[in-house]
Amino acid sequence: MRAPLRSPPGPGAGGHHQVLFALAEALPFAIALVVLVIELTPAHVVYTGPMLVATPALAAVTMGPRGTLAAAGLALAVSVVTATHNRAWGGQQVYTNLLALCLVAAASAMTSRAVRIRRDQELDQVRRIAEAAQEVLLRPVPARLGPVRAASMYLAAETGAQIGGDLYDAVQTRYGVRLIVGDVRGKGLPAVRAAAVVLGAFRESVHYEDDLVEVVDHCGAALRRDAATASAGLAGGEDALIEGFVTALVAQIPDALHVQIVNRGHPAPLLLRDGEARPLAPTVPLPPLGLEEFISGPPGRTDSYPFAPGDRLLLHTDGVLEARDGDDAFFDLAGAMEALRDRTRQSFLEGLRAALLRHVGGRLADDVAVVLVDRCE
């Protein structure tokens, strides 16, 4: 089954967005500081009342109710201090400013709370939709599939994301268990769309194509067809076009003690046997799906490798292999697989997740998809 694992929150939007947001949050407090400087210096002839009244309203734009009340409290304190310093308590203007400040603060706090509640409701709805989409696009891998036991894990690198550009699936067919693991070039909604196209083609073709190469070709044709349709219909609309290519690996595990693999530019899976993990590299490297014009000679071939009871097969995307630590060293997936060799499938995925996140300091740079398959006795 699929492990319900998520990558912990990583960095937010680009650095410039974070800077702008920090400046917006600091603006109300900066205004209060400017007013204080003006009122405590000879420049106090400048009328600063409206500036302080505006601080709670500005705080409500970027901060919650507590931040809004904090800005209002600071503005009120500045008003009291400056009025006392300038001996202005006898004037009606001071009391008018204080009353206006209190009214604006109360209104801003209530507005900020209402906006926060509405935003939380919208985010909760989006999260539920994303989870439903994940169950359709990346549905759970069955724990038992014919002669194998399986489990899977998906970690999205993007903050708040449930799905991304990595894909996987495992299906029981009359030809044996057929699996796919792939990685779309790029991120965001175009990558999700490309993943959906490839998975849809795979789920359709695995049941009637007896040749594994034909299954892969069907996925590539669907990708090219959808790209051409989108390009013609949208005239280059960047947000809706799917990505250009997808690295993919399709495997077939029959009742016979071997595994057949067609690899289209994807990282080689690892086979764990007798405590040693080794990659099942393709005999003839082939380009990813969508780049069929670079294939010279036969369109593809199926490689066969022994896969006996007690063997463990790990299909994965390059988000695992390219994960780096602070010293720019890559994650040792083979070493991790050997270290976790005695664990059950679910415990293995938990351990792999912990080791991977520990290696990268808790922040993934790319999505990670893993499918773990054990050959039964």
GROMACS .gro file of C-alpha atoms in nm:
model
  377
    1MET     CA    1   0.000   0.000   0.000
    2ARG     CA    2   0.102   0.361  -0.031
    3ALA     CA    3   0.261   0.514   0.274
    4PRO     CA    4   0.081   0.835   0.372
    5LEU     CA    5   0.397   1.037   0.391
    6ARG     CA    6   0.460   1.398   0.308
    7SER     CA    7   0.766   1.614   0.285
    8PRO     CA    8   0.778   1.871   0.562
    9PRO     CA    9   0.716   2.229   0.457
   10GLY     CA   10   1.000   2.371   0.258
   11PRO     CA   11   1.076   2.730   0.159
   12GLY     CA   12   0.786   2.943   0.045
   13ALA     CA   13   0.776   3.145  -0.276
   14GLY     CA   14   1.080   3.318  -0.417
   15GLY     CA   15   1.309   3.518  -0.190
   16HIS     CA   16   1.184   3.851  -0.327
   17HIS     CA   17   0.827   3.760  -0.231
   18GLN     CA   18   0.939   3.688   0.122
   19VAL     CA   19   1.118   4.022   0.140
   20LEU     CA   20   0.812   4.210   0.016
   21PHE     CA   21   0.587   4.032   0.263
   22ALA     CA   22   0.826   4.109   0.551
   23LEU     CA   23   0.833   4.476   0.450
   24ALA     CA   24   0.453   4.487   0.439
   25GLU     CA   25   0.433   4.339   0.788
   26ALA     CA   26   0.689   4.589   0.920
   27LEU     CA   27   0.519   4.892   0.763
   28PRO     CA   28   0.266   4.966   1.046
   29PHE     CA   29   0.540   4.952   1.308
   30ALA     CA   30   0.768   5.167   1.093
   31ILE     CA   31   0.494   5.428   1.066
   32ALA     CA   32   0.453   5.432   1.446
   33LEU     CA   33   0.829   5.480   1.481
   34VAL     CA   34   0.830   5.767   1.230
   35VAL     CA   35   0.544   5.937   1.416
   36LEU     CA   36   0.730   5.899   1.745
   37VAL     CA   37   1.044   6.056   1.598
   38ILE     CA   38   0.847   6.346   1.449
   39GLU     CA   39   0.653   6.416   1.769
   40LEU     CA   40   0.959   6.404   1.994
   41THR     CA   41   1.168   6.638   1.777
   42PRO     CA   42   1.123   6.993   1.653
   43ALA     CA   43   0.950   6.844   1.348
   44HIS     CA   44   0.635   6.784   1.559
   45VAL     CA   45   0.465   7.070   1.377
   46VAL     CA   46   0.373   6.806   1.117
   47TYR     CA   47   0.026   6.664   1.181
   48THR     CA   48   0.071   6.290   1.239
   49GLY     CA   49  -0.271   6.183   1.372
   50PRO     CA   50  -0.400   6.019   1.050
   51MET     CA   51  -0.076   5.822   1.017
   52LEU     CA   52  -0.132   5.645   1.349
   53VAL     CA   53  -0.499   5.583   1.277
   54ALA     CA   54  -0.399   5.400   0.959
   55THR     CA   55  -0.162   5.153   1.129
   56PRO     CA   56  -0.425   4.895   1.242
   57ALA     CA   57  -0.582   4.893   0.896
   58LEU     CA   58  -0.242   4.834   0.733
   59ALA     CA   59  -0.161   4.560   0.983
   60ALA     CA   60  -0.489   4.382   0.906
   61VAL     CA   61  -0.380   4.336   0.544
   62THR     CA   62  -0.085   4.108   0.624
   63MET     CA   63  -0.130   4.000   0.986
   64GLY     CA   64  -0.397   3.820   1.183
   65PRO     CA   65  -0.607   3.963   1.466
   66ARG     CA   66  -0.322   3.943   1.716
   67GLY     CA   67  -0.083   4.131   1.488
   68THR     CA   68  -0.350   4.390   1.419
   69LEU     CA   69  -0.415   4.445   1.790
   70ALA     CA   70  -0.039   4.464   1.852
   71ALA     CA   71  -0.005   4.738   1.591
   72ALA     CA   72  -0.308   4.918   1.738
   73GLY     CA   73  -0.164   4.894   2.089
   74LEU     CA   74   0.166   5.037   1.971
   75ALA     CA   75  -0.012   5.323   1.793
   76LEU     CA   76  -0.215   5.395   2.107
   77ALA     CA   77   0.100   5.398   2.321
   78VAL     CA   78   0.272   5.635   2.079
   79SER     CA   79  -0.033   5.864   2.089
   80VAL     CA   80  -0.032   5.877   2.468
   81VAL     CA   81   0.345   5.932   2.489
   82THR     CA   82   0.352   6.207   2.226
   83ALA     CA   83   0.044   6.382   2.364
   84THR     CA   84   0.199   6.382   2.711
   85HIS     CA   85   0.536   6.499   2.579
   86ASN     CA   86   0.381   6.785   2.380
   87ARG     CA   87   0.126   6.872   2.654
   88ALA     CA   88  -0.158   6.835   2.406
   89TRP     CA   89  -0.417   6.672   2.632
   90GLY     CA   90  -0.625   6.987   2.653
   91GLY     CA   91  -0.700   6.991   2.281
   92GLN     CA   92  -1.003   6.819   2.131
   93GLN     CA   93  -0.796   6.686   1.842
   94VAL     CA   94  -0.607   6.442   2.066
   95TYR     CA   95  -0.927   6.277   2.191
   96THR     CA   96  -1.070   6.266   1.838
   97ASN     CA   97  -0.756   6.088   1.714
   98LEU     CA   98  -0.768   5.840   2.003
   99LEU     CA   99  -1.135   5.764   1.939
  100ALA     CA  100  -1.072   5.718   1.567
  101LEU     CA  101  -0.774   5.494   1.643
  102CYS     CA  102  -0.982   5.271   1.872
  103LEU     CA  103  -1.265   5.243   1.619
  104VAL     CA  104  -1.031   5.161   1.332
  105ALA     CA  105  -0.843   4.909   1.549
  106ALA     CA  106  -1.165   4.728   1.646
  107ALA     CA  107  -1.292   4.722   1.288
  108SER     CA  108  -0.953   4.605   1.154
  109ALA     CA  109  -0.927   4.325   1.411
  110MET     CA  110  -1.276   4.196   1.327
  111THR     CA  111  -1.206   4.220   0.954
  112SER     CA  112  -0.874   4.041   0.993
  113ARG     CA  113  -1.040   3.760   1.187
  114ALA     CA  114  -1.315   3.723   0.926
  115VAL     CA  115  -1.058   3.713   0.646
  116ARG     CA  116  -0.851   3.455   0.836
  117ILE     CA  117  -1.154   3.230   0.889
  118ARG     CA  118  -1.254   3.255   0.523
  119ARG     CA  119  -0.900   3.187   0.406
  120ASP     CA  120  -0.869   2.883   0.632
  121GLN     CA  121  -1.197   2.749   0.494
  122GLU     CA  122  -1.077   2.799   0.136
  123LEU     CA  123  -0.743   2.632   0.210
  124ASP     CA  124  -0.921   2.341   0.373
  125GLN     CA  125  -1.139   2.301   0.065
  126VAL     CA  126  -0.836   2.317  -0.166
  127ARG     CA  127  -0.659   2.060   0.052
  128ARG     CA  128  -0.954   1.822   0.031
  129ILE     CA  129  -0.964   1.863  -0.348
  130ALA     CA  130  -0.590   1.798  -0.370
  131GLU     CA  131  -0.622   1.484  -0.160
  132ALA     CA  132  -0.907   1.362  -0.381
  133ALA     CA  133  -0.698   1.434  -0.691
  134GLN     CA  134  -0.408   1.244  -0.540
  135GLU     CA  135  -0.624   0.940  -0.478
  136VAL     CA  136  -0.728   0.945  -0.847
  137LEU     CA  137  -0.391   1.029  -1.001
  138LEU     CA  138  -0.162   0.852  -0.753
  139ARG     CA  139  -0.395   0.592  -0.615
  140PRO     CA  140  -0.267   0.351  -0.350
  141VAL     CA  141  -0.054   0.061  -0.468
  142PRO     CA  142  -0.222  -0.266  -0.359
  143ALA     CA  143  -0.034  -0.450  -0.086
  144ARG     CA  144  -0.071  -0.783  -0.272
  145LEU     CA  145  -0.033  -0.817  -0.647
  146GLY     CA  146  -0.007  -1.171  -0.776
  147PRO     CA  147   0.339  -1.304  -0.692
  148VAL     CA  148   0.458  -0.984  -0.520
  149ARG     CA  149   0.396  -0.757  -0.221
  150ALA     CA  150   0.421  -0.384  -0.282
  151ALA     CA  151   0.425  -0.046  -0.107
  152SER     CA  152   0.484   0.310  -0.225
  153MET     CA  153   0.578   0.653  -0.100
  154TYR     CA  154   0.539   1.000  -0.246
  155LEU     CA  155   0.702   1.318  -0.112
  156ALA     CA  156   0.616   1.647  -0.282
  157ALA     CA  157   0.892   1.907  -0.265
  158GLU     CA  158   0.661   2.205  -0.319
  159THR     CA  159   0.516   2.354   0.000
  160GLY     CA  160   0.158   2.245   0.056
  161ALA     CA  161   0.155   2.022  -0.252
  162GLN     CA  162   0.001   1.676  -0.248
  163ILE     CA  163   0.097   1.580  -0.602
  164GLY     CA  164   0.355   1.698  -0.852
  165GLY     CA  165   0.545   1.578  -1.156
  166ASP     CA  166   0.639   1.230  -1.035
  167LEU     CA  167   0.410   0.937  -1.113
  168TYR     CA  168   0.373   0.570  -1.030
  169ASP     CA  169   0.123   0.285  -1.048
  170ALA     CA  170   0.103  -0.094  -1.021
  171VAL     CA  171  -0.162  -0.306  -1.194
  172GLN     CA  172  -0.240  -0.678  -1.194
  173THR     CA  173  -0.296  -0.798  -1.553
  174ARG     CA  174  -0.318  -1.130  -1.737
  175TYR     CA  175   0.044  -1.077  -1.840
  176GLY     CA  176   0.162  -1.036  -1.483
  177VAL     CA  177   0.209  -0.738  -1.252
  178ARG     CA  178   0.290  -0.424  -1.447
  179LEU     CA  179   0.438  -0.116  -1.285
  180ILE     CA  180   0.536   0.231  -1.396
  181VAL     CA  181   0.748   0.500  -1.234
  182GLY     CA  182   0.805   0.830  -1.412
  183ASP     CA  183   0.923   1.186  -1.372
  184VAL     CA  184   0.795   1.484  -1.571
  185ARG     CA  185   1.034   1.759  -1.670
  186GLY     CA  186   0.930   2.069  -1.480
  187LYS     CA  187   0.689   2.140  -1.197
  188GLY     CA  188   0.347   2.284  -1.123
  189LEU     CA  189   0.019   2.223  -1.301
  190PRO     CA  190   0.174   2.146  -1.644
  191ALA     CA  191   0.374   1.866  -1.481
  192VAL     CA  192   0.064   1.730  -1.308
  193ARG     CA  193  -0.120   1.731  -1.641
  194ALA     CA  194   0.161   1.541  -1.813
  195ALA     CA  195   0.168   1.286  -1.532
  196ALA     CA  196  -0.208   1.236  -1.568
  197VAL     CA  197  -0.175   1.181  -1.944
  198VAL     CA  198   0.098   0.918  -1.906
  199LEU     CA  199  -0.079   0.738  -1.622
  200GLY     CA  200  -0.406   0.733  -1.815
  201ALA     CA  201  -0.237   0.580  -2.118
  202PHE     CA  202  -0.056   0.324  -1.902
  203ARG     CA  203  -0.371   0.215  -1.717
  204GLU     CA  204  -0.551   0.167  -2.047
  205SER     CA  205  -0.283  -0.015  -2.244
  206VAL     CA  206  -0.150  -0.257  -1.978
  207HIS     CA  207  -0.459  -0.475  -2.007
  208TYR     CA  208  -0.453  -0.539  -2.383
  209GLU     CA  209  -0.093  -0.488  -2.503
  210ASP     CA  210   0.102  -0.813  -2.463
  211ASP     CA  211   0.433  -0.646  -2.555
  212LEU     CA  212   0.574  -0.422  -2.281
  213VAL     CA  213   0.739  -0.200  -2.544
  214GLU     CA  214   0.395  -0.135  -2.694
  215VAL     CA  215   0.269  -0.021  -2.354
  216VAL     CA  216   0.553   0.230  -2.331
  217ASP     CA  217   0.497   0.346  -2.689
  218HIS     CA  218   0.129   0.397  -2.611
  219CYS     CA  219   0.226   0.628  -2.323
  220GLY     CA  220   0.465   0.825  -2.544
  221ALA     CA  221   0.204   0.862  -2.819
  222ALA     CA  222  -0.053   0.990  -2.570
  223LEU     CA  223   0.196   1.246  -2.440
  224ARG     CA  224   0.280   1.374  -2.787
  225ARG     CA  225  -0.086   1.378  -2.892
  226ASP     CA  226  -0.193   1.579  -2.590
  227ALA     CA  227   0.096   1.822  -2.634
  228ALA     CA  228   0.001   1.880  -2.998
  229THR     CA  229  -0.365   1.930  -2.910
  230ALA     CA  230  -0.283   2.176  -2.634
  231SER     CA  231  -0.041   2.370  -2.855
  232ALA     CA  232  -0.296   2.399  -3.137
  233GLY     CA  233  -0.584   2.496  -2.911
  234LEU     CA  234  -0.407   2.741  -2.683
  235ALA     CA  235  -0.156   2.898  -2.920
  236GLY     CA  236   0.131   2.872  -2.676
  237GLY     CA  237  -0.058   2.920  -2.351
  238GLU     CA  238   0.224   2.837  -2.111
  239ASP     CA  239   0.014   2.762  -1.805
  240ALA     CA  240  -0.194   2.490  -1.971
  241LEU     CA  241   0.064   2.317  -2.191
  242ILE     CA  242   0.209   1.992  -2.070
  243GLU     CA  243   0.580   1.949  -2.031
  244GLY     CA  244   0.800   1.832  -2.318
  245PHE     CA  245   0.913   1.491  -2.199
  246VAL     CA  246   0.878   1.233  -1.924
  247THR     CA  247   1.139   0.985  -1.806
  248ALA     CA  248   0.965   0.656  -1.741
  249LEU     CA  249   1.036   0.298  -1.642
  250VAL     CA  250   0.781   0.022  -1.702
  251ALA     CA  251   0.830  -0.319  -1.541
  252GLN     CA  252   0.651  -0.651  -1.571
  253ILE     CA  253   0.669  -0.925  -1.309
  254PRO     CA  254   0.518  -1.253  -1.434
  255ASP     CA  255   0.484  -1.575  -1.238
  256ALA     CA  256   0.822  -1.679  -1.380
  257LEU     CA  257   1.118  -1.579  -1.162
  258HIS     CA  258   1.229  -1.273  -1.353
  259VAL     CA  259   1.137  -0.908  -1.407
  260GLN     CA  260   1.114  -0.741  -1.748
  261ILE     CA  261   1.194  -0.373  -1.779
  262VAL     CA  262   1.166  -0.106  -2.047
  263ASN     CA  263   1.360   0.204  -1.943
  264ARG     CA  264   1.305   0.536  -2.121
  265GLY     CA  265   1.568   0.766  -1.976
  266HIS     CA  266   1.477   0.692  -1.615
  267PRO     CA  267   1.707   0.610  -1.320
  268ALA     CA  268   1.774   0.238  -1.302
  269PRO     CA  269   1.585   0.049  -1.030
  270LEU     CA  270   1.777  -0.122  -0.751
  271LEU     CA  271   1.761  -0.495  -0.687
  272LEU     CA  272   1.842  -0.609  -0.334
  273ARG     CA  273   1.967  -0.969  -0.319
  274ASP     CA  274   2.162  -1.130  -0.034
  275GLY     CA  275   2.200  -0.792   0.135
  276GLU     CA  276   2.357  -0.621  -0.169
  277ALA     CA  277   2.182  -0.358  -0.380
  278ARG     CA  278   2.273  -0.323  -0.746
  279PRO     CA  279   2.120  -0.117  -1.028
  280LEU     CA  280   1.940  -0.286  -1.318
  281ALA     CA  281   2.083  -0.067  -1.591
  282PRO     CA  282   1.936  -0.090  -1.943
  283THR     CA  283   2.145  -0.263  -2.207
  284VAL     CA  284   2.059   0.012  -2.458
  285PRO     CA  285   1.992   0.363  -2.322
  286LEU     CA  286   1.679   0.522  -2.469
  287PRO     CA  287   1.550   0.881  -2.453
  288PRO     CA  288   1.248   0.981  -2.241
  289LEU     CA  289   0.889   0.972  -2.360
  290GLY     CA  290   0.819   1.263  -2.592
  291LEU     CA  291   1.167   1.253  -2.746
  292GLU     CA  292   1.114   0.957  -2.976
  293GLU     CA  293   1.274   1.141  -3.267
  294PHE     CA  294   1.612   1.082  -3.100
  295ILE     CA  295   1.573   0.703  -3.114
  296SER     CA  296   1.795   0.552  -3.382
  297GLY     CA  297   1.724   0.194  -3.482
  298PRO     CA  298   1.458  -0.025  -3.316
  299PRO     CA  299   1.199   0.168  -3.111
  300GLY     CA  300   1.293  -0.013  -2.790
  301ARG     CA  301   1.360  -0.341  -2.622
  302THR     CA  302   1.274  -0.526  -2.305
  303ASP     CA  303   1.551  -0.622  -2.064
  304SER     CA  304   1.503  -0.924  -1.839
  305TYR     CA  305   1.664  -0.979  -1.498
  306PRO     CA  306   1.631  -1.261  -1.242
  307PHE     CA  307   1.384  -1.181  -0.964
  308ALA     CA  308   1.359  -1.468  -0.720
  309PRO     CA  309   1.174  -1.514  -0.389
  310GLY     CA  310   1.338  -1.305  -0.118
  311ASP     CA  311   1.454  -1.040  -0.368
  312ARG     CA  312   1.347  -0.679  -0.322
  313LEU     CA  313   1.305  -0.431  -0.609
  314LEU     CA  314   1.308  -0.053  -0.559
  315LEU     CA  315   1.171   0.170  -0.835
  316HIS     CA  316   1.229   0.541  -0.776
  317THR     CA  317   1.257   0.886  -0.933
  318ASP     CA  318   1.567   1.102  -0.949
  319GLY     CA  319   1.450   1.315  -0.656
  320VAL     CA  320   1.612   1.050  -0.435
  321LEU     CA  321   1.940   1.021  -0.622
  322GLU     CA  322   1.986   1.397  -0.665
  323ALA     CA  323   1.910   1.487  -0.303
  324ARG     CA  324   2.216   1.667  -0.159
  325ASP     CA  325   2.332   1.759   0.186
  326GLY     CA  326   2.501   2.079   0.299
  327ASP     CA  327   2.833   1.960   0.157
  328ASP     CA  328   2.673   1.898  -0.184
  329ALA     CA  329   2.704   1.520  -0.146
  330PHE     CA  330   2.440   1.301  -0.309
  331PHE     CA  331   2.216   1.067  -0.111
  332ASP     CA  332   2.343   0.707  -0.109
  333LEU     CA  333   2.026   0.520  -0.202
  334ALA     CA  334   2.196   0.183  -0.245
  335GLY     CA  335   2.361   0.216   0.095
  336ALA     CA  336   2.032   0.310   0.257
  337MET     CA  337   1.859   0.014   0.094
  338GLU     CA  338   2.124  -0.223   0.225
  339ALA     CA  339   2.107  -0.072   0.574
  340LEU     CA  340   1.727  -0.121   0.581
  341ARG     CA  341   1.729  -0.464   0.422
  342ASP     CA  342   1.580  -0.649   0.721
  343ARG     CA  343   1.280  -0.419   0.761
  344THR     CA  344   0.926  -0.480   0.642
  345ARG     CA  345   0.807  -0.280   0.343
  346GLN     CA  346   0.629  -0.014   0.548
  347SER     CA  347   0.914   0.013   0.796
  348PHE     CA  348   1.159   0.032   0.507
  349LEU     CA  349   0.977   0.331   0.358
  350GLU     CA  350   0.963   0.503   0.696
  351GLY     CA  351   1.335   0.451   0.739
  352LEU     CA  352   1.412   0.567   0.386
  353ARG     CA  353   1.205   0.879   0.435
  354ALA     CA  354   1.380   0.961   0.762
  355ALA     CA  355   1.726   0.902   0.615
  356LEU     CA  356   1.649   1.110   0.306
  357LEU     CA  357   1.509   1.407   0.497
  358ARG     CA  358   1.796   1.390   0.744
  359HIS     CA  359   2.041   1.401   0.453
  360VAL     CA  360   1.883   1.713   0.298
  361GLY     CA  361   1.817   1.889   0.626
  362GLY     CA  362   1.439   1.844   0.600
  363ARG     CA  363   1.397   2.029   0.270
  364LEU     CA  364   1.364   1.844  -0.058
  365ALA     CA  365   1.461   2.013  -0.383
  366ASP     CA  366   1.259   1.775  -0.602
  367ASP     CA  367   0.961   1.542  -0.571
  368VAL     CA  368   1.027   1.184  -0.467
  369ALA     CA  369   0.832   0.875  -0.572
  370VAL     CA  370   0.927   0.524  -0.460
  371VAL     CA  371   0.768   0.185  -0.525
  372LEU     CA  372   0.897  -0.111  -0.326
  373VAL     CA  373   0.830  -0.466  -0.449
  374ASP     CA  374   0.910  -0.794  -0.272
  375ARG     CA  375   0.897  -1.128  -0.452
  376CYS     CA  376   0.692  -1.378  -0.251
  377GLU     CA  377   0.790  -1.736  -0.184
   0.00000   0.00000   0.00000
